[in-house]
Amino acid sequence: MKSALDNHRLRIEYSVRIALIVLLGALVVSIIMLSCVPPVSKDALTHHLAMPKLYLQQGGIYEIPWARWSYYPMNLDLLYMIPLYFGNDIIPKFIHFAFALMTSGLIFGYLKKRTHTLYALLGVITFLSIPIIVKLSITAYVDLGLIFFSTAALICLFKWVESRFNWKFLILSAICCGLAVGTKYTGLIGFFLITLFVIFIYSKSAVPTAGNQIKAIGFGAVFIAVTLIVFSPWAIKNYLWTANPIYPLYKSWFGTPVEKAAPARSAYPGAAENSVSDFHSQDPRGEWSHFAVRKIVYKEKWWETALIPIRIFFQGQDENPKYFDGRLTPLLFFFPFFAFMWISRDSPELRTEKKILLAFSIFFILFAFAQRDMRIRYISPAIPPLVLLSILGFKALIAEIKSRFPGFSGKIYTGIVLAVTSLLLFQNAGYLVEQFRYVQPIGYISGRVGRDDYIEKYRPEYAVIKFANQNIPADAKILGVYLGNRGYYSERELIFAHNKILWWSLDYENSAQKMWSDLKRTGITHLIIRYDLFENQIKNNYNEDQRRTIALFFKNHLELLFSKNGYGLFGVRADSG
């Protein structure tokens, strides 16, 4: 009888395992299909592909003062240079997705060792199907690299404890932490937290003597040193250029801003030395704290803002900064609670690991929330620890139900838990369907939609940029006005005026002639302008005399060459008119 029951249980487990593998395979194939289209995401076109492309064009890494993001660490961006060198800008998405798959491997390995293969597979599916992970997996960003290295640092930390403080695992954890910081500055939060964990864990595990306390601090010091050594190439580069190793962070700590630390110059050799700083200005809201923005711009009450660390699990929306520009799942909020309800039954090692996972997640979210306006991507390293806690909590809940209710009622309660879990995962599946509707990869993959048409559909400025690539001289220098800094597709030199454009005219007694001469002095030969934002700026910020001067400038000194989709390409006349 017992053998028959065991065989029945094994058959059920085998069927569930096959079903989970099929679901996982369908999820991976779906993400691959969604990735097989040209890049159109903002950060890819302004940063993660645009900077590597410029480096390739100029034969190496060089300073680009007008692009603040060019000072960020770029471990993954350097990998993207390889396919870009061969003319392929879709493969970087697969490189990025590969880090999600590697993180899935870490999740699977951890959960299989501490639970069961079925729970490990469920953890992988949960992680890969989370909306923000799907979104990142089909874009050429760097956050999945940060997630992988941060998770690997935590896993190595657990192995360090499990091995009774073997130096090898501490060094590996520090290397991973250094690679995380070298991928994105957000990794600094994880670096700070894991350093504290190293000191705290050893202090608690060893006999409380003065010698052991010093040794705990020594472990922390080694961890810090190795992490900084791995990160150091980016820190040294920034220090040489700006006297700030983590520019543009904490500029007040390190002295003068970059424009004074190094000569301001164009992204391309040979341009006038002051060509960029003349055009650079900031959005006035940049001086507000993100809490002020939420109060004044988003009209949030104080308690709504205070609840953001909880709201992110329920209210996320893509492309909406008010709702965190991304989506998580309520599953990550509810199920971790169950991981701690019966924690006394766990082994001491597992209890320690759960506490570290929870502390890392909570403090990472709170640190990110305190430092800048919330985006789901900014707290992404907390996602794998929350997935691990969710699956551990799910397992603990199922085990508790079976223990307390061994009969038919137990099956009912188990069914309810499985139904709720399936519903939450089904919401993730709904997001995947939404992505197919938005990205529409089938038309491009089948060849019905060409590359240019596809890009133009999502990036309306592309038509004007394409015209410029084909019709203006190769040595032209374009000033982009309200293009969102998206310069990746331009084959001509393209720099940007950040939010305020030709309005240096106000410093020149409202003279159209001086506006023109300033453009000529800085080598600008063309402008690409987004009409709606441009006209809104004029209407709301300038008086009648100033608007008349701007109109005169356009009439006498610019020539419209091409216009489409609300964007125009203007040539700067050779003479003063």
Coordinates of C-alpha atoms in Angstrom, one line a residue:
M1 CA 0.0 0.0 0.0
K2 CA 2.8 2.4 0.9
S3 CA 4.7 1.6 -2.2
A4 CA 1.6 2.3 -4.3
L5 CA 1.2 5.7 -2.6
D6 CA 4.8 6.5 -3.1
N7 CA 4.6 5.6 -6.8
H8 CA 1.5 7.8 -7.1
R9 CA 3.2 10.7 -5.4
L10 CA 6.2 10.3 -7.7
R11 CA 4.0 10.3 -10.8
I12 CA 2.4 13.5 -9.6
E13 CA 5.7 15.1 -9.0
Y14 CA 7.0 14.0 -12.4
S15 CA 3.9 15.5 -14.1
V16 CA 4.2 18.7 -12.2
R17 CA 7.9 18.9 -13.0
I18 CA 7.2 18.5 -16.7
A19 CA 4.5 21.1 -16.6
L20 CA 6.8 23.6 -14.9
I21 CA 9.6 22.9 -17.4
V22 CA 7.1 23.4 -20.3
L23 CA 6.0 26.7 -18.7
L24 CA 9.6 27.8 -18.2
G25 CA 10.4 26.9 -21.8
A26 CA 7.5 28.9 -23.1
L27 CA 8.5 31.9 -21.0
V28 CA 12.1 31.8 -22.3
V29 CA 11.0 31.5 -25.9
S30 CA 8.5 34.3 -25.5
I31 CA 11.2 36.6 -24.1
I32 CA 13.6 35.7 -27.0
M33 CA 10.9 36.5 -29.5
L34 CA 10.2 39.9 -27.8
S35 CA 13.9 40.6 -28.0
C36 CA 14.3 40.0 -31.7
V37 CA 13.5 43.6 -32.7
P38 CA 15.7 46.7 -33.1
P39 CA 16.3 48.7 -29.9
V40 CA 13.9 51.5 -29.2
S41 CA 14.1 51.9 -25.4
K42 CA 15.2 55.3 -24.2
D43 CA 18.1 54.4 -22.0
A44 CA 19.5 52.1 -24.7
L45 CA 19.5 54.9 -27.3
T46 CA 20.9 57.5 -24.9
H47 CA 23.3 55.5 -22.9
H48 CA 23.8 51.7 -23.0
L49 CA 24.2 51.5 -26.8
A50 CA 24.9 55.1 -27.6
M51 CA 28.1 55.4 -25.5
P52 CA 29.6 52.1 -26.7
K53 CA 28.9 53.2 -30.3
L54 CA 30.7 56.5 -29.7
Y55 CA 33.7 54.7 -28.1
L56 CA 33.9 52.4 -31.2
Q57 CA 33.8 55.4 -33.5
Q58 CA 36.6 57.1 -31.7
G59 CA 38.6 54.0 -31.0
G60 CA 38.5 54.0 -27.2
I61 CA 36.9 55.3 -24.1
Y62 CA 37.1 59.1 -23.8
E63 CA 35.4 61.9 -21.9
I64 CA 32.0 63.2 -23.0
P65 CA 31.2 66.1 -20.6
W66 CA 27.7 66.8 -22.1
A67 CA 26.5 63.3 -21.3
R68 CA 26.4 63.0 -17.6
W69 CA 25.6 59.2 -17.9
S70 CA 28.8 58.6 -19.7
Y71 CA 30.6 58.8 -16.3
Y72 CA 28.6 55.9 -15.0
P73 CA 30.4 52.5 -14.7
M74 CA 29.9 50.4 -17.8
N75 CA 30.8 46.7 -17.2
L76 CA 27.9 45.5 -19.3
D77 CA 28.1 48.3 -21.8
L78 CA 31.6 47.2 -22.7
L79 CA 30.2 43.8 -23.5
Y80 CA 27.7 45.4 -25.9
M81 CA 30.6 46.9 -27.9
I82 CA 31.4 43.4 -29.2
P83 CA 28.2 42.9 -31.2
L84 CA 28.0 46.6 -32.0
Y85 CA 31.5 46.3 -33.6
F86 CA 30.0 43.7 -36.0
G87 CA 27.0 45.9 -36.7
N88 CA 24.4 44.1 -34.6
D89 CA 22.4 46.0 -32.0
I90 CA 19.9 43.2 -31.1
I91 CA 22.4 40.8 -29.6
P92 CA 23.0 43.2 -26.6
K93 CA 19.5 42.4 -25.5
F94 CA 20.4 38.7 -25.4
I95 CA 23.5 39.5 -23.5
H96 CA 21.4 41.3 -21.0
F97 CA 18.8 38.5 -20.8
A98 CA 21.7 36.0 -20.3
F99 CA 22.3 37.6 -16.9
A100 CA 18.6 37.0 -16.0
L101 CA 19.1 33.3 -16.9
M102 CA 22.3 33.1 -14.8
T103 CA 20.4 34.7 -11.9
S104 CA 17.8 32.0 -12.4
G105 CA 20.5 29.4 -12.1
L106 CA 21.5 30.9 -8.7
I107 CA 17.9 30.8 -7.6
F108 CA 17.5 27.3 -8.7
G109 CA 20.6 26.0 -7.1
Y110 CA 19.8 27.7 -3.8
L111 CA 16.3 26.5 -3.6
K112 CA 17.0 23.0 -4.8
K113 CA 19.5 22.5 -2.0
R114 CA 17.1 23.9 0.7
T115 CA 13.8 22.7 -0.6
H116 CA 13.0 20.5 -3.6
T117 CA 13.4 20.6 -7.4
L118 CA 9.7 21.6 -7.8
Y119 CA 10.1 24.6 -5.6
A120 CA 13.3 25.5 -7.3
L121 CA 11.6 25.4 -10.7
L122 CA 8.7 27.5 -9.3
G123 CA 11.3 30.0 -8.1
V124 CA 12.8 30.3 -11.5
I125 CA 9.4 30.8 -13.2
T126 CA 8.4 33.3 -10.6
F127 CA 11.6 35.4 -11.1
L128 CA 11.6 35.3 -14.9
S129 CA 7.9 36.1 -15.1
I130 CA 8.0 39.2 -12.9
P131 CA 6.9 42.1 -15.2
I132 CA 10.0 44.2 -14.5
I133 CA 12.3 41.3 -15.2
V134 CA 10.4 40.6 -18.5
K135 CA 10.8 44.3 -19.4
L136 CA 14.5 44.3 -18.6
S137 CA 15.1 41.0 -20.4
I138 CA 13.9 42.5 -23.7
T139 CA 16.0 45.7 -23.5
A140 CA 19.7 46.5 -23.7
Y141 CA 20.0 47.9 -20.2
V142 CA 22.4 46.8 -17.4
D143 CA 20.1 46.1 -14.5
L144 CA 20.0 42.4 -14.9
G145 CA 23.8 42.3 -14.7
L146 CA 23.5 44.3 -11.4
I147 CA 20.9 41.8 -10.2
F148 CA 23.1 38.8 -11.1
F149 CA 26.3 40.1 -9.4
S150 CA 24.4 41.3 -6.3
T151 CA 22.7 37.9 -5.9
A152 CA 26.0 36.0 -6.5
A153 CA 27.6 38.2 -3.8
L154 CA 24.9 37.1 -1.4
I155 CA 25.1 33.4 -2.3
C156 CA 28.9 33.5 -1.9
L157 CA 28.4 35.2 1.5
F158 CA 26.1 32.2 2.5
K159 CA 28.8 29.8 1.4
W160 CA 31.4 31.7 3.4
V161 CA 29.3 31.2 6.5
E162 CA 28.5 27.6 5.6
S163 CA 32.2 26.8 5.1
R164 CA 33.1 28.2 8.5
F165 CA 34.5 31.4 7.1
N166 CA 36.7 30.1 4.3
W167 CA 38.5 33.1 2.7
K168 CA 37.8 31.8 -0.8
F169 CA 34.1 32.5 -0.6
L170 CA 34.6 35.9 1.0
I171 CA 36.9 36.9 -1.8
L172 CA 34.4 35.6 -4.4
S173 CA 31.6 37.6 -2.7
A174 CA 33.7 40.7 -2.8
I175 CA 34.6 40.2 -6.5
C176 CA 30.9 39.9 -7.3
C177 CA 30.1 43.0 -5.3
G178 CA 32.8 44.9 -7.1
L179 CA 31.4 43.8 -10.5
A180 CA 27.9 44.9 -9.3
V181 CA 29.2 48.4 -8.5
G182 CA 31.1 48.5 -11.8
T183 CA 27.8 47.7 -13.6
K184 CA 25.6 50.4 -12.0
Y185 CA 26.1 52.8 -9.1
T186 CA 23.1 51.3 -7.4
G187 CA 25.4 48.4 -6.5
L188 CA 26.9 50.8 -3.9
I189 CA 23.9 50.1 -1.7
G190 CA 24.5 46.3 -1.8
F191 CA 28.2 46.9 -1.2
F192 CA 27.4 48.8 2.0
L193 CA 24.9 46.3 3.2
I194 CA 27.0 43.2 2.6
T195 CA 30.0 44.8 4.2
L196 CA 27.9 45.2 7.4
F197 CA 26.6 41.6 7.1
V198 CA 30.2 40.3 6.9
I199 CA 31.2 42.1 10.1
F200 CA 27.9 41.3 11.9
I201 CA 27.8 37.6 11.0
Y202 CA 31.3 36.9 12.1
S203 CA 30.8 38.9 15.3
K204 CA 27.7 36.8 16.2
S205 CA 29.2 33.5 15.2
A206 CA 32.5 33.8 17.0
V207 CA 33.3 33.8 20.7
P208 CA 32.8 37.5 21.8
T209 CA 36.4 38.3 22.5
A210 CA 38.4 41.4 21.6
G211 CA 40.5 39.3 19.2
N212 CA 37.4 38.0 17.3
Q213 CA 35.9 41.5 17.1
I214 CA 39.1 42.7 15.5
K215 CA 39.0 39.7 13.2
A216 CA 35.4 40.6 12.2
I217 CA 36.5 44.1 11.3
G218 CA 39.4 42.6 9.4
F219 CA 37.1 40.4 7.3
G220 CA 35.1 43.6 6.6
A221 CA 38.2 45.5 5.6
V222 CA 39.3 42.7 3.2
F223 CA 35.8 42.7 1.7
I224 CA 35.9 46.4 1.1
A225 CA 39.4 46.3 -0.3
V226 CA 38.7 43.6 -2.8
T227 CA 35.4 45.2 -3.9
L228 CA 37.1 48.6 -4.5
I229 CA 39.9 47.0 -6.4
V230 CA 37.5 45.3 -8.8
F231 CA 35.6 48.6 -9.2
S232 CA 38.7 50.8 -9.3
P233 CA 39.1 51.1 -13.2
W234 CA 35.9 53.2 -13.3
A235 CA 36.8 55.1 -10.1
I236 CA 40.2 56.0 -11.4
K237 CA 38.9 57.1 -14.8
N238 CA 36.4 59.4 -13.1
Y239 CA 38.9 60.7 -10.6
L240 CA 41.3 61.7 -13.4
W241 CA 38.5 63.5 -15.3
T242 CA 36.5 65.0 -12.5
A243 CA 38.4 64.6 -9.2
N244 CA 35.3 62.5 -8.1
P245 CA 35.7 58.7 -8.3
I246 CA 31.9 58.2 -8.4
Y247 CA 30.9 61.2 -10.5
P248 CA 28.1 62.4 -10.8
L249 CA 27.2 61.2 -7.4
Y250 CA 28.0 63.3 -4.3
K251 CA 29.5 66.2 -6.2
S252 CA 29.5 68.4 -3.1
W253 CA 31.8 65.9 -1.4
F254 CA 34.5 66.0 -4.0
G255 CA 34.7 69.6 -5.1
T256 CA 34.1 71.3 -8.4
P257 CA 31.7 70.0 -11.1
V258 CA 33.0 68.3 -14.2
E259 CA 32.9 71.4 -16.4
K260 CA 35.6 72.9 -14.2
A261 CA 37.5 69.7 -13.4
A262 CA 38.1 69.1 -17.1
P263 CA 37.8 71.2 -20.3
A264 CA 34.3 71.0 -21.6
R265 CA 34.4 69.7 -25.1
S266 CA 32.2 67.9 -27.6
A267 CA 31.7 64.2 -27.8
Y268 CA 33.9 64.4 -30.9
P269 CA 37.5 65.5 -31.4
G270 CA 38.1 68.8 -33.1
A271 CA 35.1 70.7 -31.8
A272 CA 35.3 74.1 -30.1
E273 CA 36.5 73.7 -26.6
N274 CA 33.5 75.4 -25.1
S275 CA 30.9 74.0 -27.5
V276 CA 29.0 72.0 -25.0
S277 CA 29.0 73.9 -21.8
D278 CA 27.4 76.9 -23.6
F279 CA 24.3 74.8 -24.3
H280 CA 24.1 72.8 -21.0
S281 CA 21.4 73.7 -18.5
Q282 CA 19.3 71.7 -16.1
D283 CA 15.6 71.2 -15.6
P284 CA 14.6 73.5 -12.7
R285 CA 12.9 70.5 -11.0
G286 CA 16.4 69.0 -10.8
E287 CA 16.9 71.3 -7.7
W288 CA 13.9 69.8 -6.0
S289 CA 14.0 66.7 -3.8
H290 CA 12.1 63.8 -5.1
F291 CA 9.8 64.1 -2.2
A292 CA 9.0 67.7 -3.3
V293 CA 8.3 66.5 -6.8
R294 CA 5.8 63.9 -5.5
K295 CA 4.1 66.5 -3.4
I296 CA 4.0 69.4 -6.0
V297 CA 3.9 67.6 -9.3
Y298 CA 2.1 64.4 -8.5
K299 CA -0.1 65.9 -5.8
E300 CA 0.6 63.0 -3.4
K301 CA -0.2 63.3 0.3
W302 CA 2.6 62.6 2.8
W303 CA 1.2 59.2 3.7
E304 CA 1.0 58.1 0.1
T305 CA 4.7 59.0 -0.3
A306 CA 5.6 57.2 2.9
L307 CA 3.9 54.1 1.7
I308 CA 5.8 53.9 -1.5
P309 CA 8.0 51.0 -0.3
I310 CA 4.8 49.0 0.0
R311 CA 2.9 50.5 -3.0
I312 CA 5.6 49.4 -5.4
F313 CA 4.3 45.8 -5.1
F314 CA 0.8 46.8 -6.2
Q315 CA 0.7 50.0 -8.2
G316 CA 3.5 49.8 -10.7
Q317 CA 3.0 51.0 -14.3
D318 CA 5.4 51.0 -17.2
E319 CA 6.5 54.4 -18.6
N320 CA 4.8 56.2 -15.7
P321 CA 7.3 57.7 -13.2
K322 CA 4.5 58.5 -10.8
Y323 CA 3.9 54.8 -10.5
F324 CA 7.5 53.8 -10.4
D325 CA 8.1 53.1 -14.2
G326 CA 7.8 49.3 -13.8
R327 CA 5.8 46.5 -12.2
L328 CA 6.5 43.9 -9.5
T329 CA 4.0 41.4 -8.2
P330 CA 2.1 41.2 -4.9
L331 CA 3.4 37.7 -4.5
L332 CA 6.8 39.2 -3.4
F333 CA 5.1 41.1 -0.7
F334 CA 2.8 38.4 0.9
F335 CA 4.7 35.1 0.7
P336 CA 7.9 36.2 2.5
F337 CA 5.9 36.6 5.7
F338 CA 5.3 32.9 5.8
A339 CA 9.1 32.2 5.6
F340 CA 9.3 33.6 9.2
M341 CA 6.1 32.3 10.8
W342 CA 7.6 28.9 11.7
I343 CA 11.3 29.9 11.5
S344 CA 12.1 28.2 14.8
R345 CA 11.8 24.8 12.9
D346 CA 14.6 25.8 10.5
S347 CA 18.3 25.0 10.9
P348 CA 20.4 27.8 12.4
E349 CA 22.1 28.3 8.9
L350 CA 18.7 28.7 7.2
R351 CA 17.5 31.1 9.8
T352 CA 20.6 33.3 9.3
E353 CA 20.1 33.2 5.6
K354 CA 16.5 34.2 5.8
K355 CA 17.3 37.1 8.0
I356 CA 20.0 38.3 5.7
L357 CA 17.8 38.0 2.7
L358 CA 15.0 40.0 4.4
A359 CA 17.4 42.6 5.8
F360 CA 19.0 43.0 2.3
S361 CA 15.6 43.5 0.7
I362 CA 14.2 45.9 3.2
F363 CA 17.2 48.1 3.6
F364 CA 18.0 48.1 -0.2
I365 CA 14.4 49.3 -0.9
L366 CA 14.5 51.9 1.9
F367 CA 18.0 53.3 0.9
A368 CA 16.9 53.6 -2.7
F369 CA 13.7 55.2 -1.7
A370 CA 15.5 57.8 0.5
Q371 CA 18.1 58.7 -2.2
R372 CA 16.0 59.3 -5.3
D373 CA 12.5 59.1 -6.8
M374 CA 11.4 55.5 -6.9
R375 CA 11.8 53.4 -10.0
I376 CA 11.3 49.7 -9.8
R377 CA 14.7 49.3 -11.6
Y378 CA 16.4 51.1 -8.8
I379 CA 15.5 48.4 -6.3
S380 CA 15.9 45.4 -8.6
P381 CA 18.7 43.7 -6.6
A382 CA 16.1 43.1 -3.9
I383 CA 14.0 41.0 -6.2
P384 CA 15.9 37.7 -6.1
P385 CA 16.1 37.7 -2.3
L386 CA 12.3 38.4 -2.2
V387 CA 11.8 35.5 -4.7
L388 CA 13.8 33.2 -2.5
L389 CA 11.9 34.2 0.6
S390 CA 8.6 33.9 -1.3
I391 CA 9.3 30.3 -2.3
L392 CA 10.6 29.4 1.2
G393 CA 7.4 31.0 2.6
F394 CA 5.3 29.1 0.1
K395 CA 6.9 25.8 1.1
A396 CA 6.6 26.5 4.8
L397 CA 2.9 27.4 4.4
I398 CA 2.2 24.2 2.4
A399 CA 4.1 22.1 5.0
E400 CA 2.1 23.7 7.9
I401 CA -1.2 23.0 6.2
K402 CA -0.3 19.4 5.6
S403 CA 0.8 19.0 9.2
R404 CA -2.2 20.6 10.8
F405 CA -4.8 19.3 8.4
P406 CA -3.8 15.9 7.1
G407 CA -7.2 15.0 5.8
F408 CA -9.6 16.4 3.2
S409 CA -9.7 19.9 4.7
G410 CA -5.9 20.0 4.2
K411 CA -6.4 19.4 0.5
I412 CA -8.9 22.2 0.4
Y413 CA -6.6 24.7 2.1
T414 CA -3.7 23.6 -0.1
G415 CA -5.9 24.1 -3.2
I416 CA -6.7 27.6 -2.0
V417 CA -3.0 28.5 -1.6
L418 CA -2.2 27.0 -5.0
A419 CA -5.1 28.9 -6.6
V420 CA -3.9 32.2 -5.1
T421 CA -0.4 31.6 -6.2
S422 CA -1.5 30.6 -9.7
L423 CA -3.6 33.8 -9.9
L424 CA -0.7 36.0 -9.0
L425 CA 1.5 34.2 -11.6
F426 CA -1.3 34.4 -14.1
Q427 CA -1.1 38.2 -13.7
N428 CA 2.5 38.0 -14.8
A429 CA 1.4 36.0 -17.9
G430 CA -1.0 38.8 -18.6
Y431 CA 1.8 41.2 -18.6
L432 CA 3.7 39.0 -21.1
V433 CA 0.7 39.1 -23.4
E434 CA 0.7 43.0 -23.1
Q435 CA 4.3 43.1 -24.2
F436 CA 3.5 41.1 -27.3
R437 CA 0.8 43.6 -28.1
Y438 CA 3.1 46.5 -27.6
V439 CA 6.4 45.2 -29.0
Q440 CA 4.7 43.4 -31.9
P441 CA 7.7 41.2 -32.8
I442 CA 6.0 38.9 -35.2
G443 CA 5.7 41.5 -38.0
Y444 CA 9.4 42.3 -37.8
I445 CA 10.6 38.7 -37.4
S446 CA 8.4 37.6 -40.4
G447 CA 9.8 40.4 -42.5
R448 CA 6.5 42.1 -43.0
V449 CA 7.8 45.2 -41.2
G450 CA 11.2 46.6 -42.2
R451 CA 13.8 47.8 -39.7
D452 CA 13.3 51.5 -40.5
D453 CA 9.6 51.3 -40.3
Y454 CA 9.7 49.4 -37.0
I455 CA 12.1 52.0 -35.4
E456 CA 10.1 54.9 -36.7
K457 CA 6.9 53.5 -35.2
Y458 CA 8.3 53.7 -31.7
R459 CA 10.8 56.6 -32.2
P460 CA 9.1 59.2 -34.4
E461 CA 12.3 61.3 -34.5
Y462 CA 14.0 58.5 -36.4
A463 CA 12.6 59.7 -39.8
V464 CA 14.3 63.0 -39.5
I465 CA 17.6 61.4 -38.2
K466 CA 17.5 59.0 -41.1
F467 CA 17.1 61.9 -43.5
A468 CA 20.0 63.7 -41.9
N469 CA 22.2 60.6 -42.1
Q470 CA 21.5 60.3 -45.9
N471 CA 21.4 64.0 -46.9
I472 CA 23.7 66.3 -44.9
P473 CA 27.5 66.3 -45.0
A474 CA 29.4 63.7 -43.0
D475 CA 31.1 66.5 -41.0
A476 CA 27.9 68.2 -40.0
K477 CA 27.3 68.9 -36.4
I478 CA 23.7 68.7 -35.2
L479 CA 22.2 70.2 -32.1
G480 CA 19.3 68.1 -30.8
V481 CA 16.4 70.0 -29.2
Y482 CA 14.0 68.0 -27.1
L483 CA 15.1 64.7 -28.5
G484 CA 15.4 63.1 -25.1
N485 CA 19.1 62.7 -25.7
R486 CA 18.4 59.7 -28.0
G487 CA 21.3 59.9 -30.4
Y488 CA 22.2 56.3 -31.0
Y489 CA 20.8 56.2 -34.6
S490 CA 22.5 59.3 -35.8
E491 CA 25.5 58.8 -38.0
R492 CA 26.3 62.5 -37.8
E493 CA 27.7 64.3 -34.8
L494 CA 24.7 65.0 -32.5
I495 CA 24.9 66.8 -29.2
F496 CA 22.0 68.0 -27.0
A497 CA 20.8 71.0 -25.3
H498 CA 19.2 69.8 -22.1
N499 CA 15.7 71.2 -21.8
K500 CA 16.6 74.8 -22.4
I501 CA 17.8 75.4 -25.9
L502 CA 18.5 78.5 -27.9
W503 CA 17.5 80.6 -25.0
W504 CA 21.0 81.7 -24.3
S505 CA 19.6 84.5 -26.5
L506 CA 18.4 86.0 -23.3
D507 CA 22.0 86.6 -22.3
Y508 CA 22.6 88.4 -25.6
E509 CA 20.1 91.2 -25.5
N510 CA 17.6 89.2 -27.4
S511 CA 19.6 89.5 -30.7
A512 CA 18.8 87.0 -33.4
Q513 CA 22.1 87.9 -35.0
K514 CA 24.0 87.0 -31.9
M515 CA 22.1 83.7 -31.6
W516 CA 23.3 82.8 -35.1
S517 CA 26.9 83.9 -34.5
D518 CA 27.0 81.8 -31.3
L519 CA 25.9 78.7 -33.3
K520 CA 28.5 79.4 -35.9
R521 CA 31.2 79.9 -33.3
T522 CA 30.5 76.5 -31.7
G523 CA 30.4 74.7 -35.1
I524 CA 26.7 73.8 -35.1
T525 CA 25.5 73.4 -38.7
H526 CA 22.1 71.9 -38.2
L527 CA 19.3 71.6 -35.6
I528 CA 16.7 68.8 -35.1
I529 CA 13.7 70.1 -33.1
R530 CA 10.7 68.5 -31.6
Y531 CA 8.0 70.9 -32.4
D532 CA 5.4 70.4 -29.6
L533 CA 7.8 70.7 -26.7
F534 CA 9.7 73.5 -28.4
E535 CA 6.5 75.6 -29.0
N536 CA 5.3 74.9 -25.5
Q537 CA 8.6 76.2 -24.1
I538 CA 8.3 79.4 -26.1
K539 CA 4.6 79.9 -25.2
N540 CA 5.0 79.5 -21.5
N541 CA 8.4 81.0 -20.8
Y542 CA 9.0 84.0 -23.0
N543 CA 7.4 87.4 -23.6
E544 CA 6.3 88.8 -26.9
D545 CA 9.6 90.6 -27.6
Q546 CA 11.6 87.4 -27.0
R547 CA 9.2 85.3 -29.1
R548 CA 9.6 87.9 -31.9
T549 CA 13.4 87.6 -31.7
I550 CA 13.2 83.8 -31.8
A551 CA 10.9 84.0 -34.9
L552 CA 13.3 86.4 -36.6
F553 CA 16.2 84.0 -35.8
F554 CA 14.3 81.1 -37.5
K555 CA 13.3 83.3 -40.5
N556 CA 16.7 84.8 -41.2
H557 CA 19.2 82.2 -40.0
L558 CA 17.7 78.7 -40.4
E559 CA 16.4 76.7 -43.3
L560 CA 13.9 73.9 -42.9
L561 CA 15.3 70.9 -44.7
F562 CA 12.9 68.1 -43.7
S563 CA 10.0 67.6 -41.4
K564 CA 8.0 64.5 -40.3
N565 CA 6.2 63.1 -37.2
G566 CA 6.4 66.4 -35.4
Y567 CA 10.2 66.8 -35.8
G568 CA 12.1 69.1 -38.1
L569 CA 15.7 69.3 -39.5
F570 CA 17.0 72.8 -39.9
G571 CA 20.2 74.0 -41.5
V572 CA 22.1 77.0 -40.2
R573 CA 22.6 79.4 -43.0
A574 CA 26.2 80.1 -43.9
D575 CA 25.8 83.9 -43.8
S576 CA 24.1 86.2 -41.4
G577 CA 21.2 86.8 -43.8

